[in-house]
Amino acid sequence: MDSLAAQLPALLGVLVGTIGTIVATSLADRSRWRRNQTVRWDERRLDAYAEFARALKEAHTIASRLIGGHVDRDEALAALAEADFRHTLAWENTLLLGDAPTVTAARAWRDSVWEVERLARDGQADADRVTLLHRANEARDGFYRAARGGLGVGGGSVAQAELLVSRLNPPTAPHAGGAPAVR
């Protein structure tokens, strides 16, 4: 009995060590699993956002060119219908995988592009054309800000709307005397 009492502290030490190892390993495995799940969903979310942005930008580009009269109307309307179909499919993935701020920003961008598409389909000159195009560009910037924030992407602003304003306003004719007009 004396030998058992002498070995008891060693046995308790082994038991405590074994339990500690099991608990530590379990916690580490759980943490690793969560981290892997986060990476996995972030990759899928990134793919969904990229596909949505590509599809919506395609529709926006076709509609913008149609408004500007730079493409055959019938071909552009057919291409716009196809782009809308791809956009609709990409929207579902964004809804499924996106975080709330990004989905809200995506909806704002989608709605502003729909306004541009409406103008393109109507085929009428609209005094608000520049405003609608700028609003769509600003909404795209908002989507990218939200998506980058939700994915933890750093690196500063990638906003394009203000840079594109000069492209939306056609240059005016020079004043008499050869000096260019102020925009």
Coordinates of C-alpha atoms in Angstrom, one line a residue:
M1 CA 0.0 0.0 0.0
D2 CA 2.9 2.3 0.7
S3 CA 4.2 1.8 -2.9
L4 CA 0.7 2.8 -4.3
A5 CA 0.6 5.9 -2.1
A6 CA 4.1 6.7 -3.3
Q7 CA 3.1 6.3 -7.0
L8 CA -0.2 8.1 -6.6
P9 CA 1.2 11.6 -7.3
A10 CA 2.9 10.3 -10.5
L11 CA -0.3 8.6 -11.6
L12 CA -2.4 11.7 -11.0
G13 CA 0.2 13.7 -12.9
V14 CA -0.1 11.3 -15.9
L15 CA -3.9 11.5 -15.7
V16 CA -4.0 15.3 -15.5
G17 CA -1.4 15.5 -18.4
T18 CA -3.5 13.1 -20.5
I19 CA -6.7 15.0 -19.9
G20 CA -4.9 18.3 -20.6
T21 CA -3.5 17.0 -23.9
I22 CA -7.0 15.7 -25.0
V23 CA -8.6 19.1 -24.1
A24 CA -5.8 21.1 -25.8
T25 CA -5.9 18.9 -28.9
S26 CA -9.7 19.1 -29.1
L27 CA -9.6 22.9 -28.8
A28 CA -6.9 23.3 -31.4
D29 CA -8.7 21.0 -33.8
R30 CA -12.0 22.9 -33.3
S31 CA -10.1 26.2 -33.9
R32 CA -8.5 24.9 -37.0
W33 CA -11.8 23.6 -38.3
R34 CA -13.4 27.0 -37.8
R35 CA -10.6 28.8 -39.5
N36 CA -10.8 26.4 -42.4
Q37 CA -14.5 26.9 -42.7
T38 CA -14.1 30.7 -42.6
V39 CA -11.5 30.5 -45.4
R40 CA -13.7 28.2 -47.4
W41 CA -16.7 30.5 -47.1
D42 CA -14.6 33.6 -47.8
E43 CA -13.4 32.0 -51.0
R44 CA -16.9 31.2 -52.1
R45 CA -18.1 34.6 -51.1
L46 CA -15.3 36.2 -53.1
D47 CA -16.3 34.1 -56.1
A48 CA -19.9 35.1 -55.7
Y49 CA -19.1 38.8 -55.5
A50 CA -16.7 38.7 -58.4
E51 CA -19.3 36.9 -60.6
F52 CA -22.0 39.3 -59.6
A53 CA -19.8 42.3 -60.3
R54 CA -18.8 40.9 -63.7
A55 CA -22.3 40.1 -64.8
L56 CA -23.7 43.5 -63.6
K57 CA -20.8 45.4 -65.1
E58 CA -21.5 43.6 -68.4
A59 CA -25.1 44.7 -68.4
H60 CA -24.1 48.2 -67.5
T61 CA -21.6 48.4 -70.3
I62 CA -24.0 47.1 -72.9
A63 CA -26.7 49.5 -71.7
S64 CA -24.2 52.4 -71.7
R65 CA -23.1 51.7 -75.2
L66 CA -26.7 51.4 -76.4
I67 CA -27.5 54.8 -74.8
G68 CA -24.5 56.3 -76.6
G69 CA -25.6 54.8 -79.9
H70 CA -22.3 53.0 -80.3
V71 CA -23.8 49.5 -81.1
D72 CA -26.5 47.9 -83.2
R73 CA -29.7 48.3 -81.2
D74 CA -31.1 44.8 -81.9
E75 CA -27.8 43.1 -81.2
A76 CA -27.3 45.1 -78.0
L77 CA -30.9 44.4 -76.7
A78 CA -30.2 40.6 -77.3
A79 CA -26.9 40.9 -75.5
L80 CA -28.5 42.8 -72.7
A81 CA -31.1 40.1 -72.2
E82 CA -28.3 37.5 -72.0
A83 CA -26.4 39.7 -69.5
D84 CA -29.5 40.1 -67.4
F85 CA -29.9 36.4 -67.2
R86 CA -26.3 35.9 -66.0
H87 CA -26.8 38.7 -63.6
T88 CA -29.9 37.1 -62.1
L89 CA -28.0 33.9 -61.5
A90 CA -25.1 35.7 -59.9
W91 CA -27.5 37.7 -57.7
E92 CA -28.7 34.5 -56.1
N93 CA -25.2 33.5 -55.0
T94 CA -24.7 37.0 -53.6
L95 CA -27.9 36.8 -51.6
L96 CA -27.0 33.3 -50.4
L97 CA -23.4 34.0 -49.4
G98 CA -23.1 37.7 -48.9
D99 CA -23.1 39.6 -45.6
A100 CA -25.8 42.2 -45.0
P101 CA -23.8 45.3 -45.9
T102 CA -22.6 43.8 -49.1
V103 CA -26.0 42.6 -50.2
T104 CA -27.5 46.0 -49.4
A105 CA -24.7 47.7 -51.5
A106 CA -25.2 45.1 -54.3
R107 CA -28.9 45.8 -54.4
A108 CA -28.3 49.6 -54.7
W109 CA -25.8 49.0 -57.6
R110 CA -28.3 46.6 -59.2
D111 CA -31.1 49.1 -59.0
S112 CA -29.0 51.9 -60.4
V113 CA -28.0 49.7 -63.3
W114 CA -31.6 48.8 -63.9
E115 CA -32.3 52.5 -64.3
V116 CA -29.6 52.7 -66.9
E117 CA -31.0 49.7 -68.7
R118 CA -34.5 51.2 -68.7
L119 CA -33.1 54.3 -70.3
A120 CA -31.3 52.1 -72.9
R121 CA -34.3 50.0 -73.7
D122 CA -36.6 53.1 -74.0
G123 CA -34.2 54.4 -76.6
Q124 CA -35.0 58.0 -75.7
A125 CA -32.5 60.8 -75.0
D126 CA -32.8 61.6 -71.3
A127 CA -31.4 64.7 -69.6
D128 CA -30.7 62.5 -66.6
R129 CA -28.4 60.2 -68.5
V130 CA -25.2 61.5 -67.0
T131 CA -26.8 61.5 -63.5
L132 CA -28.0 57.9 -63.9
L133 CA -24.6 56.7 -65.2
H134 CA -22.8 58.5 -62.3
R135 CA -25.2 57.1 -59.8
A136 CA -24.4 53.6 -61.1
N137 CA -20.7 54.2 -60.8
E138 CA -21.1 55.5 -57.3
A139 CA -23.2 52.4 -56.4
R140 CA -20.5 50.2 -57.8
D141 CA -17.9 51.9 -55.6
G142 CA -20.2 51.3 -52.6
F143 CA -20.5 47.6 -53.5
Y144 CA -16.7 47.2 -53.8
R145 CA -16.2 49.0 -50.4
A146 CA -18.7 46.7 -48.7
A147 CA -17.4 43.6 -50.3
R148 CA -13.8 44.4 -49.5
G149 CA -14.7 45.3 -46.0
G150 CA -16.7 42.0 -45.5
L151 CA -13.8 40.0 -46.9
G152 CA -11.2 41.9 -44.9
V153 CA -9.4 43.1 -48.0
G154 CA -7.2 46.1 -47.2
G155 CA -5.2 48.3 -49.5
G156 CA -7.1 51.6 -49.6
S157 CA -9.9 52.9 -51.8
V158 CA -10.5 51.6 -55.3
A159 CA -13.3 54.1 -56.0
Q160 CA -13.7 54.9 -59.7
A161 CA -16.8 57.1 -59.9
E162 CA -15.1 60.4 -59.4
L163 CA -12.4 59.4 -62.0
L164 CA -15.1 58.6 -64.5
V165 CA -17.1 61.8 -64.2
S166 CA -15.0 63.5 -66.9
R167 CA -15.8 60.7 -69.3
L168 CA -19.5 61.2 -68.7
N169 CA -19.5 64.8 -69.6
P170 CA -18.6 65.3 -73.3
P171 CA -16.1 68.1 -74.0
T172 CA -17.7 71.3 -75.1
A173 CA -16.8 73.2 -78.2
P174 CA -14.0 75.8 -77.9
H175 CA -15.0 79.4 -77.3
A176 CA -14.4 82.0 -79.9
G177 CA -10.7 82.9 -79.8
G178 CA -9.5 79.3 -79.6
A179 CA -9.6 78.9 -75.8
P180 CA -11.2 75.7 -74.6
A181 CA -14.5 75.9 -72.7
V182 CA -14.4 75.2 -69.0
R183 CA -16.1 72.0 -68.0

